[in-house]
Amino acid sequence: MTRQADNILPGVVLMLAFCMIAPLLDVSSKLAAAEIPVGQIVTARFIVQGALMLPVVLAMGLSLRIPMRALGQITLRAFFLIISTFSFVAAVSVMPVADALAIAFVEPFILLILGRFLFGDEVGPRRIAASAVGFIGALMVIQPSLAAFGYVALWPLGTAFFFAFYMLSTRAVAGYMHPVAMQFHTSWTGIAMCLPIMFLSEGTGWSEFDPVWPQGLFWLWLFGVGFWGSISHICMTYALKFAPSATLAPLHYLEIVSAVTLGYLIFGDFPNALTWAGIAVIVASGLYIIHRERVAARTRLVTAAATAGIGPHADQSELEASKA
């Protein structure tokens, strides 16, 4: 069924909700990291997220078992999300949320390159050039952060790199697994990976993993990491049910606005001029790539329509019907 214009609006609203809610996950992580080891924060995210997703999965009548053919990809998906989350929490524990998020926004450029080499996706020279410019923008953000915070400023690049692999793993199973079930199974697989590390690290003095007993509000911050992560990802999942990714992708950059606002209100952090310039370069490059993706998709649609003997204005449902 073709998405109608009045059905796209809920998708846009949900994506805007994601952009406002997702930085609360980062803020909770930064607040928790004042006393809680990074590895424990990551583990808490998966535990809370898994517990919150369980009643949703049961209410929807989805299976609690991972299909055997998806086991490998779900395991990889959880692993990549663990490393991506660890990298970002390690970054925001020291540097401003907005700076870390801006650097992590090079993920679409990495995804574009990986898609080219791993899946043979067609990537034209203009999108390659835009990716290069986007990386230059990231360097503009990294440079002052590197001077102020040291090599921890490079952690968001790890977030971008591993989140790109997380997205590729998602792409591999999205065709045959419900997105809610996918999120649920990823959470519990992540728990199975993280908890043994926590137990083995107890008493070792390993600052990144040796767990501590949270005090007072730190219970709330740990819960917030999983809660806001769950809510934001559900918003994005259902946004994609109502509106195409090409419509929603440009809105994702509004997350920077929320991150800057929350960072300033809660921590007193505000990007300097060079960081703002880098953010502008990253956003402009990302928007250009989104534009080129739309052009390429439209070209493929017209070509497929011509091959199928359908008019150039045919929508996806008509094309699929012609192939049936």
PDB file of C-alpha atoms in Angstrom:
ATOM      1  CA  MET A   1       0.000   0.000   0.000  1.00  0.00           C
ATOM      2  CA  THR A   2       1.302   3.465  -0.921  1.00  0.00           C
ATOM      3  CA  ARG A   3       1.892   5.901   1.916  1.00  0.00           C
ATOM      4  CA  GLN A   4      -0.584   8.757   1.708  1.00  0.00           C
ATOM      5  CA  ALA A   5       0.431  12.320   2.511  1.00  0.00           C
ATOM      6  CA  ASP A   6      -1.709  12.371   5.648  1.00  0.00           C
ATOM      7  CA  ASN A   7       0.070   9.208   6.864  1.00  0.00           C
ATOM      8  CA  ILE A   8       3.511  10.767   6.491  1.00  0.00           C
ATOM      9  CA  LEU A   9       2.795  13.389   9.154  1.00  0.00           C
ATOM     10  CA  PRO A  10       2.834  10.888  12.071  1.00  0.00           C
ATOM     11  CA  GLY A  11       6.198   9.658  10.801  1.00  0.00           C
ATOM     12  CA  VAL A  12       7.588  13.188  10.787  1.00  0.00           C
ATOM     13  CA  VAL A  13       6.219  13.832  14.294  1.00  0.00           C
ATOM     14  CA  LEU A  14       7.726  10.597  15.601  1.00  0.00           C
ATOM     15  CA  MET A  15      11.096  11.425  14.026  1.00  0.00           C
ATOM     16  CA  LEU A  16      11.040  14.859  15.661  1.00  0.00           C
ATOM     17  CA  ALA A  17      10.237  13.114  18.948  1.00  0.00           C
ATOM     18  CA  PHE A  18      13.284  10.904  18.416  1.00  0.00           C
ATOM     19  CA  CYS A  19      15.470  13.969  17.870  1.00  0.00           C
ATOM     20  CA  MET A  20      14.260  15.505  21.136  1.00  0.00           C
ATOM     21  CA  ILE A  21      14.403  12.307  23.192  1.00  0.00           C
ATOM     22  CA  ALA A  22      17.626  10.663  21.983  1.00  0.00           C
ATOM     23  CA  PRO A  23      19.934  13.316  23.546  1.00  0.00           C
ATOM     24  CA  LEU A  24      18.341  12.518  26.929  1.00  0.00           C
ATOM     25  CA  LEU A  25      20.050   9.129  26.645  1.00  0.00           C
ATOM     26  CA  ASP A  26      23.372  10.942  26.174  1.00  0.00           C
ATOM     27  CA  VAL A  27      22.674  13.315  29.067  1.00  0.00           C
ATOM     28  CA  SER A  28      21.770  10.401  31.357  1.00  0.00           C
ATOM     29  CA  SER A  29      24.996   8.656  30.333  1.00  0.00           C
ATOM     30  CA  LYS A  30      27.071  11.740  31.092  1.00  0.00           C
ATOM     31  CA  LEU A  31      25.411  12.221  34.491  1.00  0.00           C
ATOM     32  CA  ALA A  32      25.862   8.539  35.379  1.00  0.00           C
ATOM     33  CA  ALA A  33      29.503   8.520  34.260  1.00  0.00           C
ATOM     34  CA  ALA A  34      30.419  10.910  37.080  1.00  0.00           C
ATOM     35  CA  GLU A  35      30.544   7.858  39.375  1.00  0.00           C
ATOM     36  CA  ILE A  36      29.551   4.764  37.374  1.00  0.00           C
ATOM     37  CA  PRO A  37      32.022   2.861  35.139  1.00  0.00           C
ATOM     38  CA  VAL A  38      31.336   3.143  31.415  1.00  0.00           C
ATOM     39  CA  GLY A  39      30.911  -0.620  30.995  1.00  0.00           C
ATOM     40  CA  GLN A  40      28.308  -0.706  33.763  1.00  0.00           C
ATOM     41  CA  ILE A  41      26.360   2.107  32.100  1.00  0.00           C
ATOM     42  CA  VAL A  42      26.323   0.186  28.819  1.00  0.00           C
ATOM     43  CA  THR A  43      25.159  -2.961  30.613  1.00  0.00           C
ATOM     44  CA  ALA A  44      22.408  -1.005  32.389  1.00  0.00           C
ATOM     45  CA  ARG A  45      21.155   0.273  29.051  1.00  0.00           C
ATOM     46  CA  PHE A  46      20.639  -3.246  27.736  1.00  0.00           C
ATOM     47  CA  ILE A  47      19.084  -4.521  30.982  1.00  0.00           C
ATOM     48  CA  VAL A  48      16.548  -1.702  31.214  1.00  0.00           C
ATOM     49  CA  GLN A  49      15.842  -1.784  27.481  1.00  0.00           C
ATOM     50  CA  GLY A  50      15.360  -5.555  27.504  1.00  0.00           C
ATOM     51  CA  ALA A  51      13.006  -5.368  30.514  1.00  0.00           C
ATOM     52  CA  LEU A  52      10.948  -2.597  28.916  1.00  0.00           C
ATOM     53  CA  MET A  53      10.720  -4.368  25.573  1.00  0.00           C
ATOM     54  CA  LEU A  54       9.547  -7.680  27.084  1.00  0.00           C
ATOM     55  CA  PRO A  55       5.911  -6.654  27.766  1.00  0.00           C
ATOM     56  CA  VAL A  56       5.772  -4.934  24.367  1.00  0.00           C
ATOM     57  CA  VAL A  57       6.853  -8.118  22.610  1.00  0.00           C
ATOM     58  CA  LEU A  58       4.358 -10.197  24.616  1.00  0.00           C
ATOM     59  CA  ALA A  59       1.516  -7.738  23.952  1.00  0.00           C
ATOM     60  CA  MET A  60       2.240  -7.865  20.221  1.00  0.00           C
ATOM     61  CA  GLY A  61       2.345 -11.655  20.215  1.00  0.00           C
ATOM     62  CA  LEU A  62       5.900 -11.757  18.861  1.00  0.00           C
ATOM     63  CA  SER A  63       8.183 -14.725  19.449  1.00  0.00           C
ATOM     64  CA  LEU A  64      10.590 -14.700  22.393  1.00  0.00           C
ATOM     65  CA  ARG A  65      12.935 -17.003  20.484  1.00  0.00           C
ATOM     66  CA  ILE A  66      15.521 -15.834  17.989  1.00  0.00           C
ATOM     67  CA  PRO A  67      15.062 -17.503  14.591  1.00  0.00           C
ATOM     68  CA  MET A  68      18.117 -19.673  13.905  1.00  0.00           C
ATOM     69  CA  ARG A  69      18.844 -17.979  10.619  1.00  0.00           C
ATOM     70  CA  ALA A  70      18.981 -14.612  12.420  1.00  0.00           C
ATOM     71  CA  LEU A  71      21.105 -15.732  15.374  1.00  0.00           C
ATOM     72  CA  GLY A  72      24.440 -14.761  13.839  1.00  0.00           C
ATOM     73  CA  GLN A  73      23.265 -11.355  12.631  1.00  0.00           C
ATOM     74  CA  ILE A  74      21.524 -10.531  15.918  1.00  0.00           C
ATOM     75  CA  THR A  75      24.699 -11.451  17.795  1.00  0.00           C
ATOM     76  CA  LEU A  76      26.761  -9.213  15.528  1.00  0.00           C
ATOM     77  CA  ARG A  77      24.150  -6.464  15.816  1.00  0.00           C
ATOM     78  CA  ALA A  78      24.334  -6.593  19.617  1.00  0.00           C
ATOM     79  CA  PHE A  79      28.139  -6.639  19.573  1.00  0.00           C
ATOM     80  CA  PHE A  80      28.358  -3.612  17.307  1.00  0.00           C
ATOM     81  CA  LEU A  81      25.801  -1.726  19.404  1.00  0.00           C
ATOM     82  CA  ILE A  82      27.737  -2.519  22.595  1.00  0.00           C
ATOM     83  CA  ILE A  83      30.991  -1.152  21.167  1.00  0.00           C
ATOM     84  CA  SER A  84      29.233   1.849  19.625  1.00  0.00           C
ATOM     85  CA  THR A  85      27.478   2.685  22.902  1.00  0.00           C
ATOM     86  CA  PHE A  86      30.645   2.152  24.958  1.00  0.00           C
ATOM     87  CA  SER A  87      32.576   4.506  22.677  1.00  0.00           C
ATOM     88  CA  PHE A  88      29.963   7.238  22.947  1.00  0.00           C
ATOM     89  CA  VAL A  89      29.520   6.966  26.717  1.00  0.00           C
ATOM     90  CA  ALA A  90      33.305   7.071  27.120  1.00  0.00           C
ATOM     91  CA  ALA A  91      33.325  10.246  25.032  1.00  0.00           C
ATOM     92  CA  VAL A  92      30.482  12.113  26.763  1.00  0.00           C
ATOM     93  CA  SER A  93      31.881  11.211  30.175  1.00  0.00           C
ATOM     94  CA  VAL A  94      34.556  13.813  29.424  1.00  0.00           C
ATOM     95  CA  MET A  95      33.532  16.018  26.490  1.00  0.00           C
ATOM     96  CA  PRO A  96      30.330  17.954  25.699  1.00  0.00           C
ATOM     97  CA  VAL A  97      27.403  15.927  24.367  1.00  0.00           C
ATOM     98  CA  ALA A  98      26.952  18.123  21.278  1.00  0.00           C
ATOM     99  CA  ASP A  99      30.632  17.844  20.284  1.00  0.00           C
ATOM    100  CA  ALA A 100      30.594  14.043  20.601  1.00  0.00           C
ATOM    101  CA  LEU A 101      27.309  13.797  18.681  1.00  0.00           C
ATOM    102  CA  ALA A 102      28.592  16.022  15.883  1.00  0.00           C
ATOM    103  CA  ILE A 103      31.659  13.808  15.396  1.00  0.00           C
ATOM    104  CA  ALA A 104      29.496  10.671  15.502  1.00  0.00           C
ATOM    105  CA  PHE A 105      27.383  12.117  12.677  1.00  0.00           C
ATOM    106  CA  VAL A 106      30.059  10.998  10.201  1.00  0.00           C
ATOM    107  CA  GLU A 107      28.349   7.587  10.460  1.00  0.00           C
ATOM    108  CA  PRO A 108      26.292   8.076   7.247  1.00  0.00           C
ATOM    109  CA  PHE A 109      29.519   8.720   5.333  1.00  0.00           C
ATOM    110  CA  ILE A 110      31.113   5.553   6.724  1.00  0.00           C
ATOM    111  CA  LEU A 111      27.914   3.632   5.953  1.00  0.00           C
ATOM    112  CA  LEU A 112      27.998   4.897   2.379  1.00  0.00           C
ATOM    113  CA  ILE A 113      31.579   3.674   1.867  1.00  0.00           C
ATOM    114  CA  LEU A 114      30.943   0.327   3.578  1.00  0.00           C
ATOM    115  CA  GLY A 115      27.814  -0.184   1.479  1.00  0.00           C
ATOM    116  CA  ARG A 116      29.930   0.336  -1.617  1.00  0.00           C
ATOM    117  CA  PHE A 117      32.569  -2.231  -0.671  1.00  0.00           C
ATOM    118  CA  LEU A 118      30.432  -4.796   1.189  1.00  0.00           C
ATOM    119  CA  PHE A 119      27.204  -4.735  -0.848  1.00  0.00           C
ATOM    120  CA  GLY A 120      28.360  -3.256  -4.146  1.00  0.00           C
ATOM    121  CA  ASP A 121      26.055  -0.242  -3.764  1.00  0.00           C
ATOM    122  CA  GLU A 122      26.504   2.332  -6.483  1.00  0.00           C
ATOM    123  CA  VAL A 123      28.211   5.424  -5.058  1.00  0.00           C
ATOM    124  CA  GLY A 124      28.961   8.267  -7.430  1.00  0.00           C
ATOM    125  CA  PRO A 125      31.945  10.628  -7.222  1.00  0.00           C
ATOM    126  CA  ARG A 126      29.802  13.462  -5.852  1.00  0.00           C
ATOM    127  CA  ARG A 127      28.731  11.399  -2.848  1.00  0.00           C
ATOM    128  CA  ILE A 128      32.338  10.309  -2.299  1.00  0.00           C
ATOM    129  CA  ALA A 129      33.389  13.971  -2.387  1.00  0.00           C
ATOM    130  CA  ALA A 130      30.602  14.918   0.035  1.00  0.00           C
ATOM    131  CA  SER A 131      31.785  12.184   2.407  1.00  0.00           C
ATOM    132  CA  ALA A 132      35.323  13.547   2.285  1.00  0.00           C
ATOM    133  CA  VAL A 133      34.034  17.030   3.065  1.00  0.00           C
ATOM    134  CA  GLY A 134      31.987  15.600   5.931  1.00  0.00           C
ATOM    135  CA  PHE A 135      35.118  14.042   7.424  1.00  0.00           C
ATOM    136  CA  ILE A 136      36.845  17.410   7.172  1.00  0.00           C
ATOM    137  CA  GLY A 137      33.952  18.878   9.147  1.00  0.00           C
ATOM    138  CA  ALA A 138      34.460  16.154  11.782  1.00  0.00           C
ATOM    139  CA  LEU A 139      38.133  17.106  12.018  1.00  0.00           C
ATOM    140  CA  MET A 140      37.076  20.712  12.628  1.00  0.00           C
ATOM    141  CA  VAL A 141      35.086  19.511  15.648  1.00  0.00           C
ATOM    142  CA  ILE A 142      37.764  17.062  16.788  1.00  0.00           C
ATOM    143  CA  GLN A 143      40.650  19.567  16.684  1.00  0.00           C
ATOM    144  CA  PRO A 144      39.590  21.793  19.613  1.00  0.00           C
ATOM    145  CA  SER A 145      38.191  18.783  21.474  1.00  0.00           C
ATOM    146  CA  LEU A 146      41.488  16.932  21.029  1.00  0.00           C
ATOM    147  CA  ALA A 147      43.350  19.895  22.470  1.00  0.00           C
ATOM    148  CA  ALA A 148      40.960  20.194  25.417  1.00  0.00           C
ATOM    149  CA  PHE A 149      40.203  16.555  26.244  1.00  0.00           C
ATOM    150  CA  GLY A 150      42.969  14.491  24.650  1.00  0.00           C
ATOM    151  CA  TYR A 151      42.472  11.320  22.646  1.00  0.00           C
ATOM    152  CA  VAL A 152      39.060  10.713  24.214  1.00  0.00           C
ATOM    153  CA  ALA A 153      37.849  13.080  21.455  1.00  0.00           C
ATOM    154  CA  LEU A 154      38.428  10.218  18.998  1.00  0.00           C
ATOM    155  CA  TRP A 155      35.948   7.916  20.757  1.00  0.00           C
ATOM    156  CA  PRO A 156      32.958   9.265  18.753  1.00  0.00           C
ATOM    157  CA  LEU A 157      34.672   8.086  15.579  1.00  0.00           C
ATOM    158  CA  GLY A 158      34.508   4.596  17.065  1.00  0.00           C
ATOM    159  CA  THR A 159      30.814   5.197  17.686  1.00  0.00           C
ATOM    160  CA  ALA A 160      30.295   6.198  14.054  1.00  0.00           C
ATOM    161  CA  PHE A 161      32.293   3.270  12.688  1.00  0.00           C
ATOM    162  CA  PHE A 162      30.639   0.545  14.779  1.00  0.00           C
ATOM    163  CA  PHE A 163      27.173   2.069  14.464  1.00  0.00           C
ATOM    164  CA  ALA A 164      27.593   1.874  10.698  1.00  0.00           C
ATOM    165  CA  PHE A 165      28.250  -1.866  11.056  1.00  0.00           C
ATOM    166  CA  TYR A 166      25.233  -2.038  13.395  1.00  0.00           C
ATOM    167  CA  MET A 167      23.101  -0.511  10.640  1.00  0.00           C
ATOM    168  CA  LEU A 168      24.447  -2.988   8.092  1.00  0.00           C
ATOM    169  CA  SER A 169      23.561  -5.851  10.453  1.00  0.00           C
ATOM    170  CA  THR A 170      20.094  -4.348  10.800  1.00  0.00           C
ATOM    171  CA  ARG A 171      19.792  -4.220   7.035  1.00  0.00           C
ATOM    172  CA  ALA A 172      20.671  -7.909   6.825  1.00  0.00           C
ATOM    173  CA  VAL A 173      17.771  -9.051   9.062  1.00  0.00           C
ATOM    174  CA  ALA A 174      15.188  -6.297   8.513  1.00  0.00           C
ATOM    175  CA  GLY A 175      13.608  -8.158   5.619  1.00  0.00           C
ATOM    176  CA  TYR A 176      12.389 -11.087   7.708  1.00  0.00           C
ATOM    177  CA  MET A 177      12.228  -9.917  11.342  1.00  0.00           C
ATOM    178  CA  HIS A 178       9.811  -7.483  12.992  1.00  0.00           C
ATOM    179  CA  PRO A 179      11.700  -4.353  14.151  1.00  0.00           C
ATOM    180  CA  VAL A 180      10.339  -4.628  17.714  1.00  0.00           C
ATOM    181  CA  ALA A 181      11.431  -8.267  17.941  1.00  0.00           C
ATOM    182  CA  MET A 182      14.793  -7.301  16.504  1.00  0.00           C
ATOM    183  CA  GLN A 183      15.272  -4.648  19.183  1.00  0.00           C
ATOM    184  CA  PHE A 184      14.160  -7.054  21.923  1.00  0.00           C
ATOM    185  CA  HIS A 185      16.488  -9.858  20.863  1.00  0.00           C
ATOM    186  CA  THR A 186      19.384  -7.431  20.434  1.00  0.00           C
ATOM    187  CA  SER A 187      18.845  -6.173  23.998  1.00  0.00           C
ATOM    188  CA  TRP A 188      18.901  -9.622  25.586  1.00  0.00           C
ATOM    189  CA  THR A 189      21.827 -10.760  23.460  1.00  0.00           C
ATOM    190  CA  GLY A 190      23.654  -7.629  24.627  1.00  0.00           C
ATOM    191  CA  ILE A 191      22.861  -8.522  28.248  1.00  0.00           C
ATOM    192  CA  ALA A 192      24.286 -12.013  27.715  1.00  0.00           C
ATOM    193  CA  MET A 193      27.506 -10.435  26.437  1.00  0.00           C
ATOM    194  CA  CYS A 194      27.858  -7.648  29.001  1.00  0.00           C
ATOM    195  CA  LEU A 195      26.968  -9.340  32.300  1.00  0.00           C
ATOM    196  CA  PRO A 196      29.821 -11.894  32.275  1.00  0.00           C
ATOM    197  CA  ILE A 197      32.301  -9.048  31.735  1.00  0.00           C
ATOM    198  CA  MET A 198      30.832  -7.193  34.712  1.00  0.00           C
ATOM    199  CA  PHE A 199      31.059 -10.264  36.959  1.00  0.00           C
ATOM    200  CA  LEU A 200      34.634 -11.052  35.889  1.00  0.00           C
ATOM    201  CA  SER A 201      35.683  -7.414  36.372  1.00  0.00           C
ATOM    202  CA  GLU A 202      34.330  -7.091  39.922  1.00  0.00           C
ATOM    203  CA  GLY A 203      37.118  -6.268  42.351  1.00  0.00           C
ATOM    204  CA  THR A 204      39.760  -5.945  39.649  1.00  0.00           C
ATOM    205  CA  GLY A 205      39.988  -2.171  39.918  1.00  0.00           C
ATOM    206  CA  TRP A 206      39.535  -1.923  36.138  1.00  0.00           C
ATOM    207  CA  SER A 207      38.055   1.554  36.041  1.00  0.00           C
ATOM    208  CA  GLU A 208      36.021   1.034  32.866  1.00  0.00           C
ATOM    209  CA  PHE A 209      34.310  -2.182  33.990  1.00  0.00           C
ATOM    210  CA  ASP A 210      34.688  -2.847  37.726  1.00  0.00           C
ATOM    211  CA  PRO A 211      31.053  -2.306  38.850  1.00  0.00           C
ATOM    212  CA  VAL A 212      30.049  -0.082  41.752  1.00  0.00           C
ATOM    213  CA  TRP A 213      26.822   0.069  43.752  1.00  0.00           C
ATOM    214  CA  PRO A 214      24.947   3.207  42.557  1.00  0.00           C
ATOM    215  CA  GLN A 215      23.935   5.758  45.162  1.00  0.00           C
ATOM    216  CA  GLY A 216      20.918   8.071  45.182  1.00  0.00           C
ATOM    217  CA  LEU A 217      20.142   9.705  41.849  1.00  0.00           C
ATOM    218  CA  PHE A 218      22.637   7.516  40.012  1.00  0.00           C
ATOM    219  CA  TRP A 219      19.975   4.784  39.974  1.00  0.00           C
ATOM    220  CA  LEU A 220      17.782   7.237  38.088  1.00  0.00           C
ATOM    221  CA  TRP A 221      20.542   8.114  35.608  1.00  0.00           C
ATOM    222  CA  LEU A 222      21.194   4.426  34.910  1.00  0.00           C
ATOM    223  CA  PHE A 223      17.491   3.777  34.392  1.00  0.00           C
ATOM    224  CA  GLY A 224      17.325   6.839  32.138  1.00  0.00           C
ATOM    225  CA  VAL A 225      20.020   5.426  29.854  1.00  0.00           C
ATOM    226  CA  GLY A 226      17.863   2.379  29.077  1.00  0.00           C
ATOM    227  CA  PHE A 227      14.505   4.168  29.223  1.00  0.00           C
ATOM    228  CA  TRP A 228      15.370   7.013  26.864  1.00  0.00           C
ATOM    229  CA  GLY A 229      17.219   4.619  24.583  1.00  0.00           C
ATOM    230  CA  SER A 230      14.134   2.397  24.332  1.00  0.00           C
ATOM    231  CA  ILE A 231      11.669   5.240  23.791  1.00  0.00           C
ATOM    232  CA  SER A 232      13.801   6.993  21.181  1.00  0.00           C
ATOM    233  CA  HIS A 233      14.403   3.824  19.163  1.00  0.00           C
ATOM    234  CA  ILE A 234      10.711   2.915  19.249  1.00  0.00           C
ATOM    235  CA  CYS A 235       9.915   6.394  17.932  1.00  0.00           C
ATOM    236  CA  MET A 236      12.366   5.941  15.070  1.00  0.00           C
ATOM    237  CA  THR A 237      11.149   2.418  14.305  1.00  0.00           C
ATOM    238  CA  TYR A 238       7.541   3.510  13.979  1.00  0.00           C
ATOM    239  CA  ALA A 239       8.448   6.739  12.188  1.00  0.00           C
ATOM    240  CA  LEU A 240       9.829   4.560   9.400  1.00  0.00           C
ATOM    241  CA  LYS A 241       6.485   2.726   9.209  1.00  0.00           C
ATOM    242  CA  PHE A 242       4.682   5.945   8.322  1.00  0.00           C
ATOM    243  CA  ALA A 243       7.221   7.860   6.245  1.00  0.00           C
ATOM    244  CA  PRO A 244      10.046   6.888   3.875  1.00  0.00           C
ATOM    245  CA  SER A 245      13.611   7.158   5.137  1.00  0.00           C
ATOM    246  CA  ALA A 246      14.371   9.753   2.447  1.00  0.00           C
ATOM    247  CA  THR A 247      11.801  12.057   4.084  1.00  0.00           C
ATOM    248  CA  LEU A 248      12.993  11.408   7.642  1.00  0.00           C
ATOM    249  CA  ALA A 249      16.765  11.405   7.167  1.00  0.00           C
ATOM    250  CA  PRO A 250      17.211  15.213   6.940  1.00  0.00           C
ATOM    251  CA  LEU A 251      15.258  15.622  10.189  1.00  0.00           C
ATOM    252  CA  HIS A 252      17.818  13.510  12.046  1.00  0.00           C
ATOM    253  CA  TYR A 253      20.225  16.445  12.109  1.00  0.00           C
ATOM    254  CA  LEU A 254      17.811  18.325  14.375  1.00  0.00           C
ATOM    255  CA  GLU A 255      19.167  16.063  17.113  1.00  0.00           C
ATOM    256  CA  ILE A 256      22.162  18.424  17.203  1.00  0.00           C
ATOM    257  CA  VAL A 257      19.843  21.270  18.243  1.00  0.00           C
ATOM    258  CA  SER A 258      18.439  19.240  21.147  1.00  0.00           C
ATOM    259  CA  ALA A 259      21.928  18.122  22.184  1.00  0.00           C
ATOM    260  CA  VAL A 260      23.267  21.682  22.206  1.00  0.00           C
ATOM    261  CA  THR A 261      20.233  22.950  24.157  1.00  0.00           C
ATOM    262  CA  LEU A 262      20.402  20.210  26.802  1.00  0.00           C
ATOM    263  CA  GLY A 263      24.185  20.450  27.044  1.00  0.00           C
ATOM    264  CA  TYR A 264      23.960  24.170  27.698  1.00  0.00           C
ATOM    265  CA  LEU A 265      21.046  23.982  30.159  1.00  0.00           C
ATOM    266  CA  ILE A 266      22.396  21.050  32.198  1.00  0.00           C
ATOM    267  CA  PHE A 267      26.181  21.236  31.883  1.00  0.00           C
ATOM    268  CA  GLY A 268      26.804  24.798  30.712  1.00  0.00           C
ATOM    269  CA  ASP A 269      28.508  23.510  27.535  1.00  0.00           C
ATOM    270  CA  PHE A 270      28.244  25.514  24.326  1.00  0.00           C
ATOM    271  CA  PRO A 271      30.148  24.793  21.074  1.00  0.00           C
ATOM    272  CA  ASN A 272      32.820  27.293  20.048  1.00  0.00           C
ATOM    273  CA  ALA A 273      33.000  28.923  16.610  1.00  0.00           C
ATOM    274  CA  LEU A 274      35.189  26.226  15.043  1.00  0.00           C
ATOM    275  CA  THR A 275      32.933  23.480  16.367  1.00  0.00           C
ATOM    276  CA  TRP A 276      29.861  25.237  14.967  1.00  0.00           C
ATOM    277  CA  ALA A 277      31.630  25.531  11.604  1.00  0.00           C
ATOM    278  CA  GLY A 278      32.435  21.812  11.681  1.00  0.00           C
ATOM    279  CA  ILE A 279      28.838  20.960  12.585  1.00  0.00           C
ATOM    280  CA  ALA A 280      27.635  23.080   9.645  1.00  0.00           C
ATOM    281  CA  VAL A 281      29.994  21.277   7.256  1.00  0.00           C
ATOM    282  CA  ILE A 282      28.922  17.822   8.522  1.00  0.00           C
ATOM    283  CA  VAL A 283      25.212  18.666   8.276  1.00  0.00           C
ATOM    284  CA  ALA A 284      25.553  20.254   4.823  1.00  0.00           C
ATOM    285  CA  SER A 285      27.518  17.244   3.532  1.00  0.00           C
ATOM    286  CA  GLY A 286      24.986  14.841   5.014  1.00  0.00           C
ATOM    287  CA  LEU A 287      22.050  16.684   3.498  1.00  0.00           C
ATOM    288  CA  TYR A 288      23.775  16.690   0.108  1.00  0.00           C
ATOM    289  CA  ILE A 289      24.296  12.929   0.296  1.00  0.00           C
ATOM    290  CA  ILE A 290      20.624  12.481   1.198  1.00  0.00           C
ATOM    291  CA  HIS A 291      19.728  14.600  -1.845  1.00  0.00           C
ATOM    292  CA  ARG A 292      21.945  12.487  -4.108  1.00  0.00           C
ATOM    293  CA  GLU A 293      20.426   9.299  -2.676  1.00  0.00           C
ATOM    294  CA  ARG A 294      16.976  10.634  -3.571  1.00  0.00           C
ATOM    295  CA  VAL A 295      18.124  11.441  -7.108  1.00  0.00           C
ATOM    296  CA  ALA A 296      19.659   7.979  -7.509  1.00  0.00           C
ATOM    297  CA  ALA A 297      16.524   6.306  -6.135  1.00  0.00           C
ATOM    298  CA  ARG A 298      14.321   8.296  -8.488  1.00  0.00           C
ATOM    299  CA  THR A 299      16.533   7.316 -11.418  1.00  0.00           C
ATOM    300  CA  ARG A 300      16.290   3.644 -10.508  1.00  0.00           C
ATOM    301  CA  LEU A 301      12.500   3.973 -10.149  1.00  0.00           C
ATOM    302  CA  VAL A 302      12.116   5.573 -13.572  1.00  0.00           C
ATOM    303  CA  THR A 303      14.385   2.966 -15.165  1.00  0.00           C
ATOM    304  CA  ALA A 304      12.429   0.137 -13.539  1.00  0.00           C
ATOM    305  CA  ALA A 305       9.153   1.742 -14.630  1.00  0.00           C
ATOM    306  CA  ALA A 306      10.346   2.024 -18.208  1.00  0.00           C
ATOM    307  CA  THR A 307      11.486  -1.605 -18.182  1.00  0.00           C
ATOM    308  CA  ALA A 308       8.117  -2.716 -16.800  1.00  0.00           C
ATOM    309  CA  GLY A 309       6.200  -0.598 -19.274  1.00  0.00           C
ATOM    310  CA  ILE A 310       4.776   1.717 -16.594  1.00  0.00           C
ATOM    311  CA  GLY A 311       4.736   5.502 -16.715  1.00  0.00           C
ATOM    312  CA  PRO A 312       7.618   7.508 -15.153  1.00  0.00           C
ATOM    313  CA  HIS A 313       5.373   8.633 -12.290  1.00  0.00           C
ATOM    314  CA  ALA A 314       4.605   5.107 -11.088  1.00  0.00           C
ATOM    315  CA  ASP A 315       4.999   4.505  -7.389  1.00  0.00           C
ATOM    316  CA  GLN A 316       6.685   1.563  -5.680  1.00  0.00           C
ATOM    317  CA  SER A 317       3.434  -0.410  -5.271  1.00  0.00           C
ATOM    318  CA  GLU A 318       2.776  -0.246  -9.022  1.00  0.00           C
ATOM    319  CA  LEU A 319       6.287  -1.507  -9.734  1.00  0.00           C
ATOM    320  CA  GLU A 320       5.880  -4.379  -7.299  1.00  0.00           C
ATOM    321  CA  ALA A 321       2.506  -5.233  -8.835  1.00  0.00           C
ATOM    322  CA  SER A 322       4.074  -5.325 -12.283  1.00  0.00           C
ATOM    323  CA  LYS A 323       6.628  -7.858 -11.061  1.00  0.00           C
ATOM    324  CA  ALA A 324       4.047 -10.091  -9.345  1.00  0.00           C
TER     325      ALA A 324
END
